[in-house]
Structures are given as structure tokens and as C-alpha cells.
Amino acid sequence: MSSPPSSAAAAPVQLWPGLPLALGGAIAFSGKAIIVKLAYRHDVDAVVLLMYRMLFALPLFVLIAWWAGRGRLPLDRRDRLAVFGLGFSGYYLASYLDFAGLQYISASLERLILYLTPTFVLLLGWWRHGRRITGRQVLAMSVSYAGVALVFGHELGLQRPQIALGALLVLGSTASYALFLLFSGEVVQRLGALRLTGLASTVACVLCIAQFLLLRPLGDAIVPAPVIGLSLLNAVACTVTPVLLTMLAIERLGPALASQIGMVGPVSTIIMGVLILGEPFTSWTATGTLGVLAGVWLLARWR
């Protein structure tokens, strides 16, 4: 967002609410992996955990969709199908694969893999629309993937069981969310970002609850009290809140700057993983994180 030359004093005003909003959104969202890992200590699986997260988030997303849709025309058939497809890909499937992957890999590695989303968007754009990928962009992607490979190789060296499966599941989550980003642009223009987020997230919540009802007996919903508390915290603090904070930040800073500030996400996940989960912080993790962040920054700079 640019300011007129005569209103130089307005820039700090926009930066002041925008900067903490973007930081808060990135940090709040990065806490999701920490909460999920804590909940897994109570012998629950991804289907149950995701059901509770979405069950608690559902009323809030319905409220967001209603608020953003006030005075707007009802969705036609094309938009209803688009909302369902985007909700399935960007929020349901991506969330399920991410939760499933977190059963096998560290929160730090999970966050680094998810941060490869811009590279997937670039590759999907080349595949679908034939958009040219420059040598600089290839270099930037190589730096990011080398960073993830360092951390992945280190965890393999620790002989953690099924780490490859966990990494593939989270990689699938990244690809699924990249598909959402690739196809959501036109729908955002028609519906608005906040309305689309509320509607698509509502679809995802219903799908996650239905998945539990189809795959698990109702008795599996009886879980230890800490799981309920962690799921409620995950729904409010790490699902709905970061969506709203990020939207408000984008309105004030623009998507480019808000995205760059969001680079604090992997770092905050690693710090919380060390302090809360007791995950090791090694030179491999530090170097891999710097590689991923550098690659994403270069990709944004050279696009």
C-alpha cells in the first residue's frame, strides 16, 4: 500500500497496526504444530484431533462468512462449487495431511516443509498455465529445498521411525494448499477474501466432522480433558485468530510485505518446539531454516 507524497506521516500509522497484526498472525499460526504435538502425547490420532479442532472453529467461521456476506448476493452454482473445491483442497485435505504428518516428524521440520508453498505455487503455475520459470527462480527454489533436505537428513540420522512418511504427508499438505492458492484468485475477486475464507473454512469444518463420523465410532470422541482444552486453543488461537490477523495485516500492508513478515513463522515454531516440546536445536536445524527462509525471500524478490 503506497501513500501520497504529501502524507509521509501516514506511513508509520499504517505500519504500526499492520506490523503487529502480521507478526501476531504468523506466530499464532505457527503455534498449531506445537499444540498438535502436545495433544498427540495423550494417545489420540489425527482424525479425532482434527474433528475437535474444526468442531470448535465451525461457529466462528460461520460467523465470519455471515458477517462478510451481509448485503451481498447469494452464491450461484459456480461459486458454490468453487467454494466447496477450495474448502476441500485448501483447508480440509491440507489440514488432515498436515495433522497426520505431525505424528511422525518434528514441528520444526513440518513448518519448514509447509514454508515451501510458494515454490509449489510457482511449479503449479508452470504446469497449468505454462508460466516461464527463470534461472533465478530455480536457484531460489534449490536453496529452499536444500534447507529442508538438511533438516530431513538430520532427522533421518536420529533414526526416527516413519520420518519419510511424515515428510511426504506434510509435503502433500503443502501441495494441496498451493492448489488452493492457485485457483482461489478469481473467486477472491468475486466473493472477497474474508467471505471466501469463512465459507471455505466452514466447508472444511463440516468435512472434518463428517470424516470422524464415517471412520470412527462415537466412543472415540471421549478423550482426556487436556485434548479438549488443546483443541479449543488450537481452534481459536491458531486457526481463526491468525486468519483474521493476517487479513487485517494485508489490508494495511499489502500482500507482499505481509508475506515477508510472515517469514517469522518457521523461526517461532522452532523456538516454541525447543522451549515447549524439548525438540533439539542443532546447527543442522539452524542452517536448514536459514536456507528455507533465504530461498523463499529470493523467490519473492525475483518473481
XYZ file of N, CA and C in Angstrom, residues 9-280:
816
model
N 3.715 11.188 6.943
C 3.474 10.808 8.336
C 2.491 9.663 8.454
N 1.762 9.370 7.344
C 0.763 8.311 7.423
C 1.384 6.923 7.382
N 2.608 6.836 6.804
C 3.229 5.527 6.668
C 3.416 4.815 8.000
N 3.963 5.486 9.039
C 4.107 4.800 10.317
C 2.770 4.377 10.909
N 1.702 5.186 10.622
C 0.385 4.839 11.155
C -0.084 3.515 10.556
N 0.150 3.324 9.229
C -0.225 2.072 8.593
C 0.690 0.930 9.023
N 1.975 1.246 9.183
C 2.914 0.212 9.582
C 2.644 -0.238 11.013
N 2.255 0.697 11.873
C 2.070 0.349 13.280
C 0.974 -0.687 13.501
N -0.251 -0.477 12.980
C -1.206 -1.577 13.207
C -0.908 -2.796 12.340
N -0.344 -2.549 11.146
C -0.119 -3.664 10.236
C 0.971 -4.608 10.680
N 2.084 -4.062 11.168
C 3.221 -4.889 11.562
C 2.889 -5.846 12.695
N 2.334 -5.372 13.814
C 1.993 -6.334 14.880
C 0.902 -7.312 14.475
N 0.001 -6.893 13.590
C -1.037 -7.824 13.124
C -0.410 -8.960 12.325
N 0.518 -8.616 11.422
C 1.175 -9.644 10.615
C 2.031 -10.560 11.480
N 2.774 -9.969 12.418
C 3.592 -10.776 13.319
C 2.722 -11.690 14.176
N 1.644 -11.124 14.715
C 0.750 -11.926 15.551
C 0.125 -13.074 14.777
N -0.287 -12.814 13.527
C -0.870 -13.867 12.713
C 0.104 -14.987 12.425
N 1.360 -14.616 12.089
C 2.372 -15.629 11.771
C 2.714 -16.470 12.998
N 2.879 -15.817 14.143
C 3.250 -16.541 15.358
C 2.094 -17.412 15.845
N 0.866 -16.874 15.773
C -0.295 -17.654 16.216
C -0.467 -18.895 15.347
N -0.315 -18.734 14.042
C -0.475 -19.894 13.165
C 0.636 -20.917 13.388
N 1.838 -20.438 13.674
C 2.959 -21.360 13.866
C 2.801 -22.189 15.139
N 1.960 -21.739 16.070
C 1.742 -22.493 17.291
C 0.895 -23.733 17.105
N 0.255 -23.855 15.927
C -0.616 -25.002 15.665
C 0.129 -26.321 15.798
N 1.309 -26.397 15.204
C 2.073 -27.647 15.252
C 2.455 -28.013 16.685
N 2.755 -27.014 17.497
C 3.137 -27.261 18.889
C 1.962 -27.860 19.658
N 0.782 -27.278 19.468
C -0.403 -27.770 20.168
C -0.754 -29.188 19.721
N -0.630 -29.452 18.421
C -0.924 -30.794 17.908
C 0.035 -31.816 18.511
N 1.315 -31.480 18.557
C 2.297 -32.413 19.122
C 2.017 -32.667 20.607
N 1.600 -31.642 21.330
C 1.244 -31.823 22.739
C 0.033 -32.748 22.881
N -0.958 -32.581 21.999
C -2.157 -33.410 22.075
C -1.848 -34.868 21.753
N -0.898 -35.112 20.852
C -0.555 -36.490 20.495
C 0.044 -37.260 21.672
N 0.490 -36.575 22.680
C 1.009 -37.250 23.867
C -0.096 -37.925 24.676
N -1.360 -37.654 24.315
C -2.489 -38.220 25.053
C -3.172 -39.337 24.264
N -2.448 -39.957 23.339
C -2.913 -41.158 22.635
C -4.189 -40.892 21.835
N -4.169 -39.843 21.032
C -5.245 -39.585 20.072
C -4.633 -39.587 18.677
N -5.490 -39.720 17.651
C -4.970 -39.717 16.292
C -5.427 -38.470 15.546
N -4.999 -38.353 14.278
C -5.251 -37.146 13.501
C -6.739 -36.934 13.244
N -7.492 -38.017 13.012
C -8.915 -37.885 12.702
C -9.671 -37.278 13.884
N -9.419 -37.782 15.070
C -10.100 -37.276 16.270
C -9.663 -35.851 16.574
N -8.371 -35.611 16.503
C -7.843 -34.292 16.846
C -8.336 -33.224 15.886
N -8.365 -33.546 14.598
C -8.829 -32.586 13.604
C -10.323 -32.330 13.749
N -11.082 -33.362 14.118
C -12.514 -33.189 14.325
C -12.775 -32.174 15.429
N -12.068 -32.297 16.547
C -12.295 -31.361 17.655
C -11.853 -29.950 17.299
N -10.739 -29.841 16.593
C -10.291 -28.506 16.178
C -11.350 -27.814 15.334
N -11.877 -28.540 14.346
C -12.844 -27.940 13.432
C -14.223 -27.780 14.072
N -14.549 -28.664 15.009
C -15.822 -28.528 15.713
C -15.865 -27.211 16.480
N -14.770 -26.873 17.141
C -14.715 -25.628 17.903
C -14.584 -24.407 16.991
N -13.949 -24.576 15.825
C -13.761 -23.451 14.914
C -15.003 -23.169 14.074
N -15.860 -24.171 13.888
C -17.002 -24.048 12.981
C -17.889 -22.838 13.283
N -18.362 -22.628 14.526
C -19.236 -21.466 14.764
C -18.554 -20.138 14.421
N -17.256 -20.041 14.657
C -16.542 -18.805 14.382
C -16.434 -18.556 12.877
N -16.182 -19.599 12.099
C -16.095 -19.424 10.655
C -17.468 -19.135 10.047
N -18.516 -19.748 10.586
C -19.878 -19.434 10.120
C -20.170 -17.956 10.374
N -19.768 -17.458 11.534
C -19.975 -16.048 11.859
C -19.207 -15.146 10.903
N -17.963 -15.525 10.589
C -17.155 -14.737 9.648
C -17.817 -14.712 8.270
N -18.268 -15.883 7.797
C -18.912 -15.950 6.487
C -20.184 -15.103 6.456
N -20.957 -15.150 7.534
C -22.191 -14.349 7.594
C -21.869 -12.871 7.603
N -20.889 -12.480 8.413
C -20.527 -11.067 8.535
C -20.023 -10.518 7.201
N -19.160 -11.266 6.535
C -18.580 -10.800 5.276
C -19.590 -10.832 4.133
N -20.650 -11.636 4.276
C -21.635 -11.753 3.210
C -22.863 -10.889 3.381
N -22.895 -10.060 4.425
C -24.066 -9.208 4.655
C -24.274 -8.270 3.470
N -25.508 -8.241 2.972
C -25.831 -7.344 1.875
C -25.307 -7.800 0.520
N -24.674 -8.963 0.460
C -24.129 -9.466 -0.802
C -25.108 -10.448 -1.431
N -24.996 -10.630 -2.733
C -25.855 -11.573 -3.431
C -25.533 -13.006 -2.998
N -26.537 -13.893 -2.972
C -26.249 -15.305 -2.659
C -25.312 -15.902 -3.708
N -24.639 -16.959 -3.326
C -23.715 -17.624 -4.235
C -24.492 -18.356 -5.334
N -24.025 -18.238 -6.567
C -24.615 -19.025 -7.637
C -23.979 -20.411 -7.657
N -24.418 -21.271 -8.581
C -23.940 -22.648 -8.610
C -22.433 -22.712 -8.827
N -21.909 -21.863 -9.714
C -20.472 -21.877 -9.988
C -19.675 -21.544 -8.739
N -20.112 -20.532 -7.985
C -19.376 -20.142 -6.785
C -19.517 -21.168 -5.677
N -20.677 -21.818 -5.582
C -20.830 -22.862 -4.570
C -19.873 -24.020 -4.835
N -19.758 -24.416 -6.102
C -18.821 -25.485 -6.448
C -17.378 -25.054 -6.185
N -17.075 -23.802 -6.498
C -15.720 -23.297 -6.271
C -15.385 -23.269 -4.783
N -16.326 -22.821 -3.973
C -16.103 -22.768 -2.527
C -15.895 -24.165 -1.967
N -16.697 -25.126 -2.448
C -16.529 -26.497 -1.968
C -15.158 -27.041 -2.359
N -14.762 -26.846 -3.609
C -13.465 -27.349 -4.056
C -12.312 -26.710 -3.317
N -12.383 -25.412 -3.107
C -11.311 -24.722 -2.391
C -11.293 -25.108 -0.915
N -12.475 -25.280 -0.332
C -12.529 -25.714 1.064
C -11.978 -27.112 1.240
N -12.261 -27.987 0.260
C -11.744 -29.350 0.319
C -10.228 -29.359 0.212
N -9.695 -28.644 -0.769
C -8.253 -28.680 -1.020
C -7.455 -27.867 -0.011
N -7.868 -26.621 0.190
C -7.033 -25.703 0.963
C -7.127 -25.843 2.464
N -8.268 -26.333 2.960
C -8.447 -26.369 4.406
C -8.700 -27.778 4.953
N -9.496 -28.586 4.242
C -9.731 -29.945 4.744
C -8.551 -30.869 4.458
N -8.251 -31.084 3.181
C -7.195 -32.036 2.832
C -5.835 -31.574 3.344
N -5.548 -30.295 3.171
C -4.259 -29.779 3.647
C -4.136 -29.945 5.155
N -5.212 -29.703 5.890
C -5.169 -29.828 7.351
C -5.002 -31.282 7.770
N -5.748 -32.184 7.118
C -5.662 -33.590 7.508
C -4.262 -34.154 7.247
N -3.712 -33.892 6.071
C -2.370 -34.393 5.759
C -1.328 -33.803 6.703
N -1.508 -32.542 7.060
C -0.572 -31.898 7.979
C -0.642 -32.544 9.362
N -1.847 -32.732 9.881
C -2.014 -33.361 11.194
C -1.463 -34.787 11.184
N -1.740 -35.518 10.091
C -1.249 -36.888 10.005
C 0.274 -36.920 9.964
N 0.879 -36.013 9.233
C 2.331 -35.969 9.144
C 3.000 -35.626 10.456
N 2.340 -34.790 11.253
C 2.928 -34.383 12.534
C 3.038 -35.540 13.525
N 2.393 -36.658 13.225
C 2.552 -37.827 14.089
C 3.952 -38.421 13.974
N 4.672 -38.092 12.887
C 5.930 -38.772 12.596
C 7.154 -37.859 12.540
N 6.954 -36.547 12.380
C 8.112 -35.652 12.254
C 8.014 -34.535 13.284
N 9.123 -33.832 13.460
C 9.167 -32.738 14.433
C 8.358 -31.546 13.931
N 7.969 -30.689 14.860
C 7.253 -29.465 14.488
C 8.129 -28.565 13.625
N 9.424 -28.568 13.885
C 10.342 -27.718 13.118
C 10.378 -28.134 11.655
N 10.537 -29.423 11.395
C 10.584 -29.897 10.014
C 9.244 -29.677 9.327
N 8.160 -29.891 10.052
C 6.829 -29.671 9.471
C 6.678 -28.233 8.997
N 7.082 -27.279 9.826
C 6.937 -25.872 9.457
C 7.804 -25.517 8.254
N 9.004 -26.078 8.181
C 9.881 -25.785 7.050
C 9.302 -26.339 5.749
N 8.717 -27.537 5.812
C 8.105 -28.108 4.606
C 6.909 -27.260 4.166
N 6.078 -26.854 5.100
C 4.929 -26.018 4.751
C 5.371 -24.694 4.147
N 6.545 -24.235 4.535
C 7.009 -22.946 4.028
C 7.497 -23.029 2.586
N 7.479 -24.233 2.013
C 7.806 -24.386 0.596
C 6.610 -24.070 -0.309
N 5.494 -23.649 0.264
C 4.284 -23.390 -0.515
C 4.522 -22.490 -1.729
N 5.263 -21.368 -1.597
C 5.471 -20.522 -2.787
C 6.142 -21.261 -3.943
N 7.028 -22.198 -3.638
C 7.676 -22.944 -4.716
C 6.671 -23.867 -5.412
N 5.739 -24.435 -4.649
C 4.711 -25.281 -5.247
C 3.774 -24.443 -6.124
N 3.432 -23.242 -5.663
C 2.577 -22.362 -6.466
C 3.265 -22.035 -7.789
N 4.564 -21.771 -7.736
C 5.322 -21.473 -8.943
C 5.326 -22.661 -9.896
N 5.573 -23.859 -9.374
C 5.615 -25.055 -10.209
C 4.240 -25.387 -10.794
N 3.191 -25.232 -9.979
C 1.851 -25.492 -10.475
C 1.440 -24.480 -11.538
N 1.874 -23.219 -11.374
C 1.599 -22.211 -12.391
C 2.278 -22.538 -13.711
N 3.488 -23.085 -13.620
C 4.187 -23.521 -14.840
C 3.467 -24.702 -15.482
N 3.029 -25.650 -14.645
C 2.364 -26.845 -15.159
C 1.011 -26.512 -15.778
N 0.231 -25.648 -15.127
C -1.138 -25.389 -15.591
C -1.197 -24.298 -16.652
N -0.425 -23.232 -16.456
C -0.548 -22.067 -17.336
C 0.670 -21.852 -18.228
N 1.679 -22.702 -18.076
C 2.860 -22.542 -18.903
C 3.689 -21.311 -18.564
N 3.570 -20.835 -17.333
C 4.341 -19.660 -16.921
C 5.825 -20.001 -16.851
N 6.633 -19.143 -17.450
C 8.065 -19.413 -17.527
C 8.712 -19.302 -16.150
N 9.586 -20.238 -15.847
C 10.365 -20.207 -14.607
C 11.786 -19.791 -14.963
N 12.253 -18.725 -14.346
C 13.570 -18.191 -14.672
C 14.662 -18.950 -13.925
N 15.901 -18.742 -14.390
C 17.035 -19.363 -13.714
C 17.155 -18.901 -12.275
N 16.859 -17.637 -12.023
C 16.914 -17.127 -10.648
C 15.898 -17.833 -9.760
N 14.704 -18.054 -10.300
C 13.678 -18.735 -9.513
C 14.069 -20.178 -9.225
N 14.690 -20.843 -10.193
C 15.184 -22.204 -9.966
C 16.225 -22.201 -8.855
N 17.118 -21.197 -8.875
C 18.136 -21.083 -7.828
C 17.487 -20.881 -6.459
N 16.482 -19.998 -6.394
C 15.806 -19.734 -5.123
C 15.124 -21.001 -4.598
N 14.451 -21.743 -5.483
C 13.800 -22.982 -5.059
C 14.832 -24.007 -4.601
N 15.961 -24.065 -5.279
C 17.004 -25.019 -4.900
C 17.530 -24.730 -3.507
N 17.679 -23.445 -3.175
C 18.148 -23.064 -1.838
C 17.153 -23.522 -0.786
N 15.852 -23.299 -1.047
C 14.817 -23.695 -0.086
C 14.786 -25.203 0.113
N 14.808 -25.948 -0.977
C 14.729 -27.402 -0.865
C 15.993 -27.989 -0.245
N 17.126 -27.344 -0.480
C 18.363 -27.795 0.172
C 18.252 -27.611 1.681
N 17.624 -26.514 2.113
C 17.434 -26.288 3.546
C 16.563 -27.348 4.180
N 15.464 -27.702 3.515
C 14.599 -28.758 4.038
C 15.336 -30.097 4.046
N 16.115 -30.352 3.003
C 16.851 -31.612 2.920
C 17.850 -31.754 4.064
N 18.451 -30.645 4.488
C 19.391 -30.697 5.611
C 18.686 -31.160 6.887
N 17.543 -30.532 7.174
C 16.818 -30.886 8.401
C 16.253 -32.297 8.294
N 15.737 -32.663 7.119
C 15.214 -34.004 6.911
C 16.308 -35.054 7.093
N 17.484 -34.800 6.510
C 18.591 -35.736 6.651
C 19.041 -35.876 8.090
N 19.016 -34.770 8.832
C 19.395 -34.828 10.240
C 18.426 -35.693 11.036
N 17.108 -35.543 10.764
C 16.131 -36.353 11.489
C 16.225 -37.824 11.081
N 16.564 -38.071 9.823
C 16.804 -39.455 9.422
C 17.965 -40.047 10.205
N 18.993 -39.224 10.431
C 20.151 -39.686 11.187
C 19.820 -40.016 12.625
N 18.755 -39.388 13.140
C 18.321 -39.692 14.505
C 17.508 -40.985 14.567
N 17.306 -41.595 13.396
C 16.596 -42.876 13.288
C 15.168 -42.801 13.829
N 14.516 -41.690 13.514
C 13.115 -41.578 13.902
C 12.276 -42.430 12.955
N 11.402 -43.274 13.490
C 10.624 -44.179 12.635
C 9.636 -43.406 11.772
N 9.485 -43.834 10.540
C 8.487 -43.331 9.608
C 8.618 -41.833 9.317
N 9.841 -41.301 9.407
C 10.012 -39.884 9.117
C 9.723 -39.587 7.650
N 10.076 -40.514 6.761
C 9.810 -40.300 5.337
C 8.312 -40.196 5.080
N 7.529 -41.056 5.739
C 6.072 -40.999 5.598
C 5.543 -39.660 6.091
N 6.015 -39.212 7.254
C 5.563 -37.938 7.793
C 5.897 -36.776 6.878
N 7.111 -36.775 6.346
C 7.520 -35.699 5.443
C 6.682 -35.702 4.170
N 6.378 -36.889 3.633
C 5.550 -36.975 2.423
C 4.128 -36.476 2.687
N 3.587 -36.801 3.857
C 2.246 -36.334 4.194
C 2.200 -34.807 4.279
N 3.177 -34.208 4.927
C 3.208 -32.749 5.041
C 3.499 -32.115 3.683
N 4.311 -32.779 2.867
C 4.554 -32.285 1.511
C 3.251 -32.306 0.711
N 2.436 -33.350 0.913
C 1.126 -33.401 0.277
C 0.228 -32.272 0.756
N 0.312 -31.948 2.049
C -0.444 -30.822 2.591
C -0.025 -29.517 1.926
N 1.280 -29.349 1.724
C 1.793 -28.148 1.077
C 1.276 -28.038 -0.353
N 1.292 -29.147 -1.082
C 0.800 -29.146 -2.460
C -0.699 -28.845 -2.509
N -1.451 -29.401 -1.565
C -2.889 -29.184 -1.529
C -3.211 -27.718 -1.274
N -2.478 -27.101 -0.353
C -2.724 -25.682 -0.078
C -2.261 -24.808 -1.240
N -1.205 -25.223 -1.933
C -0.754 -24.472 -3.103
C -1.824 -24.491 -4.198
N -2.512 -25.624 -4.355
C -3.623 -25.690 -5.300
C -4.716 -24.692 -4.929
N -4.996 -24.599 -3.641
C -5.973 -23.613 -3.167
C -5.551 -22.203 -3.564
N -4.290 -21.863 -3.334
C -3.813 -20.523 -3.670
C -3.871 -20.271 -5.170
N -3.552 -21.297 -5.954
C -3.521 -21.142 -7.407
C -4.908 -20.872 -7.978
N -5.921 -21.555 -7.450
C -7.260 -21.459 -8.020
C -8.164 -20.448 -7.308
N -7.710 -19.881 -6.201
C -8.594 -19.014 -5.413
C -8.620 -17.571 -5.906
N -7.664 -17.174 -6.744
C -7.566 -15.768 -7.127
C -8.836 -15.211 -7.729
N -9.401 -15.917 -8.704
C -10.607 -15.424 -9.367
C -11.791 -15.411 -8.412
N -11.883 -16.409 -7.540
C -13.013 -16.486 -6.604
C -12.905 -15.368 -5.565
N -11.683 -15.060 -5.147
C -11.491 -13.961 -4.196
C -12.008 -12.652 -4.776
N -11.753 -12.434 -6.053
C -12.213 -11.199 -6.685
C -13.733 -11.108 -6.697
N -14.402 -12.249 -6.836
C -15.873 -12.231 -6.875
C -16.491 -12.153 -5.487
N -15.916 -12.884 -4.519
C -16.550 -13.005 -3.200
C -15.902 -12.142 -2.132
N -14.624 -11.814 -2.318
C -13.878 -11.141 -1.252
C -13.122 -12.154 -0.420
N -11.953 -11.750 0.064
C -11.080 -12.695 0.763
C -11.700 -13.211 2.052
N -12.304 -12.319 2.832
C -12.836 -12.735 4.128
C -14.042 -13.649 3.967
N -14.911 -13.331 3.008
C -16.089 -14.177 2.789
C -15.674 -15.553 2.289
N -14.727 -15.591 1.349
C -14.254 -16.878 0.843
C -13.612 -17.697 1.951
N -12.799 -17.053 2.773
C -12.156 -17.774 3.882
C -13.193 -18.364 4.831
N -14.201 -17.571 5.189
C -15.240 -18.066 6.084
C -16.020 -19.223 5.487
N -16.390 -19.105 4.214
C -17.185 -20.154 3.570
C -16.363 -21.425 3.347
N -15.153 -21.263 2.805
C -14.323 -22.438 2.524
C -13.925 -23.146 3.813
N -13.648 -22.380 4.853
C -13.293 -22.981 6.136
C -14.488 -23.695 6.760
N -15.684 -23.147 6.572
C -16.895 -23.820 7.048
C -17.059 -25.171 6.363
N -16.833 -25.205 5.050
C -16.876 -26.473 4.307
C -15.887 -27.467 4.904
N -14.668 -27.002 5.155
C -13.636 -27.880 5.699
C -14.027 -28.406 7.079
N -14.596 -27.537 7.902
C -15.027 -27.980 9.235
C -16.060 -29.101 9.138
N -17.040 -28.932 8.265
C -18.076 -29.952 8.092
C -17.462 -31.252 7.588
N -16.528 -31.163 6.649
C -15.877 -32.366 6.111
C -15.068 -33.087 7.184
N -14.377 -32.355 8.031
C -13.578 -32.986 9.087
C -14.459 -33.686 10.113
N -15.593 -33.062 10.445
C -16.527 -33.694 11.373
C -17.149 -34.937 10.740
N -17.533 -34.830 9.452
C -18.109 -35.979 8.751
C -17.097 -37.112 8.636
N -15.836 -36.773 8.420
C -14.798 -37.798 8.334
C -14.720 -38.603 9.625
N -14.793 -37.921 10.755
C -14.774 -38.617 12.040
C -15.987 -39.532 12.177
N -17.168 -39.024 11.818
C -18.390 -39.818 11.967
C -18.382 -41.050 11.070
N -17.712 -40.957 9.922
C -17.650 -42.082 8.991
C -16.583 -43.107 9.372
N -15.479 -42.641 9.935
C -14.329 -43.515 10.165
C -14.172 -43.995 11.596
N -14.810 -43.352 12.551
C -14.603 -43.684 13.945
C -15.934 -43.902 14.654
N -15.986 -44.803 15.626
C -17.186 -44.908 16.471
C -17.299 -43.680 17.362
N -18.512 -43.364 17.759
C -18.719 -42.172 18.588
C -17.935 -42.239 19.893
N -17.677 -43.451 20.355
C -16.935 -43.596 21.604
C -15.536 -43.009 21.530
N -14.980 -42.905 20.324
C -13.637 -42.329 20.188
C -13.611 -40.841 20.479
N -14.796 -40.231 20.558
C -14.853 -38.808 20.893
C -14.568 -38.560 22.371
N -14.581 -39.623 23.161
C -14.256 -39.482 24.588
C -12.740 -39.478 24.721
N -12.201 -38.310 24.989
C -10.750 -38.127 25.053
C -10.399 -37.443 26.376
N -9.143 -37.499 26.779
C -8.739 -36.810 28.012
C -9.026 -35.309 27.950
N -9.301 -34.749 29.097
C -9.640 -33.324 29.171
C -8.581 -32.420 28.546
N -7.272 -32.699 28.721
C -6.276 -31.826 28.087
C -6.417 -31.751 26.572
N -6.877 -32.822 25.932
C -7.056 -32.804 24.480
C -8.157 -31.816 24.092
N -9.232 -31.785 24.888
C -10.312 -30.831 24.637
C -9.783 -29.407 24.769
N -9.053 -29.145 25.828
C -8.507 -27.802 26.032
C -7.542 -27.393 24.941
N -6.656 -28.315 24.550
C -5.696 -28.012 23.494
C -6.406 -27.793 22.159
N -7.448 -28.559 21.887
C -8.182 -28.403 20.635
C -8.910 -27.062 20.589
N -9.476 -26.667 21.709
C -10.136 -25.360 21.777
C -9.125 -24.243 21.559
N -7.968 -24.366 22.182
C -6.906 -23.375 21.991
C -6.445 -23.351 20.532
N -6.326 -24.522 19.941
C -5.906 -24.618 18.545
C -6.922 -23.949 17.622
N -8.203 -24.188 17.890
C -9.253 -23.628 17.039
C -9.290 -22.112 17.100
N -9.192 -21.575 18.318
C -9.348 -20.128 18.492
C -8.039 -19.392 18.213
N -6.960 -19.817 18.882
C -5.708 -19.059 18.823
C -4.878 -19.363 17.586
N -4.993 -20.569 17.027
C -4.099 -20.958 15.932
C -4.821 -21.250 14.627
N -6.142 -21.069 14.600
C -6.894 -21.294 13.369
C -7.655 -20.035 12.964
N -8.603 -19.606 13.777
C -9.429 -18.457 13.421
C -8.661 -17.149 13.600
N -7.994 -17.000 14.735
C -7.297 -15.741 15.020
C -6.246 -15.382 13.978
N -5.349 -16.310 13.578
C -4.364 -15.920 12.565
C -4.979 -15.572 11.217
N -6.114 -16.203 10.865
C -6.792 -15.846 9.615
C -7.216 -14.384 9.653
N -7.852 -13.983 10.755
C -8.314 -12.604 10.875
C -7.148 -11.623 10.945
N -6.130 -11.946 11.738
C -4.983 -11.055 11.863
C -4.270 -10.870 10.527
N -4.124 -11.954 9.792
C -3.432 -11.871 8.506
C -4.241 -11.059 7.509
N -5.554 -11.244 7.478
C -6.395 -10.453 6.585
C -6.292 -8.962 6.905
N -6.341 -8.619 8.186
C -6.232 -7.219 8.586
C -4.853 -6.653 8.241
N -3.819 -7.490 8.385
C -2.470 -7.047 8.055
C -2.327 -6.784 6.564
N -2.890 -7.661 5.741
C -2.808 -7.497 4.291
C -3.506 -6.206 3.856
N -4.633 -5.889 4.506
C -5.341 -4.654 4.178
C -4.483 -3.423 4.443
N -3.626 -3.479 5.460
C -2.834 -2.322 5.849
C -1.436 -2.303 5.216
N -0.875 -3.470 4.960
C 0.497 -3.540 4.467
C 0.602 -3.967 3.009
N -0.429 -4.620 2.505
C -0.340 -5.247 1.198
C 0.158 -6.680 1.330
N -0.146 -7.533 0.353
C 0.218 -8.948 0.474
C 1.718 -9.206 0.473
N 2.489 -8.406 -0.266
C 3.933 -8.663 -0.372
C 4.628 -8.471 0.971
N 4.405 -7.314 1.611
C 5.058 -7.041 2.891
C 4.535 -7.963 3.979
N 3.222 -8.217 3.983
C 2.650 -9.124 4.983
C 3.252 -10.510 4.850
N 3.475 -10.960 3.611
C 4.077 -12.266 3.386
C 5.513 -12.311 3.886
N 6.268 -11.239 3.662
C 7.657 -11.200 4.131
C 7.725 -11.235 5.656
N 6.824 -10.507 6.312
C 6.797 -10.528 7.776
C 6.437 -11.922 8.273
N 5.609 -12.636 7.489
C 5.223 -13.989 7.862
C 6.376 -14.965 7.901
N 7.571 -14.562 7.412
C 8.735 -15.425 7.458
C 9.189 -15.703 8.888
N 8.639 -14.961 9.851
C 8.963 -15.228 11.252
C 8.333 -16.544 11.711
N 7.366 -17.074 10.938
C 6.641 -18.273 11.332
C 7.520 -19.481 11.612
N 8.385 -19.893 10.655
C 9.238 -21.058 10.934
C 10.144 -20.867 12.137
N 10.658 -19.648 12.291
C 11.551 -19.381 13.428
C 10.791 -19.520 14.739
N 9.579 -18.968 14.795
C 8.803 -19.048 16.036
C 8.413 -20.488 16.347
N 8.128 -21.293 15.302
C 7.816 -22.702 15.535
C 9.007 -23.429 16.141
N 10.189 -23.169 15.595
C 11.395 -23.822 16.106
C 11.652 -23.423 17.559
N 11.509 -22.142 17.864
C 11.738 -21.671 19.239
C 10.744 -22.330 20.194
N 9.464 -22.355 19.803
C 8.460 -22.985 20.668
C 8.682 -24.490 20.769
N 9.138 -25.097 19.662
C 9.428 -26.525 19.705
C 10.530 -26.854 20.691
N 11.540 -25.989 20.745
C 12.651 -26.199 21.683
C 12.185 -25.971 23.115
N 11.469 -24.863 23.357
C 11.100 -24.476 24.717
C 9.953 -25.310 25.284
N 8.982 -25.665 24.435
C 7.772 -26.337 24.925
C 7.848 -27.851 24.743
N 8.318 -28.277 23.571
C 8.339 -29.712 23.278
C 9.666 -30.375 23.616
N 10.692 -29.565 23.851
C 12.003 -30.137 24.115
C 12.684 -30.686 22.874
N 12.283 -30.209 21.680
C 12.936 -30.656 20.460
C 14.359 -30.111 20.402
N 15.299 -30.875 19.875
C 16.683 -30.409 19.830
C 16.862 -29.292 18.806
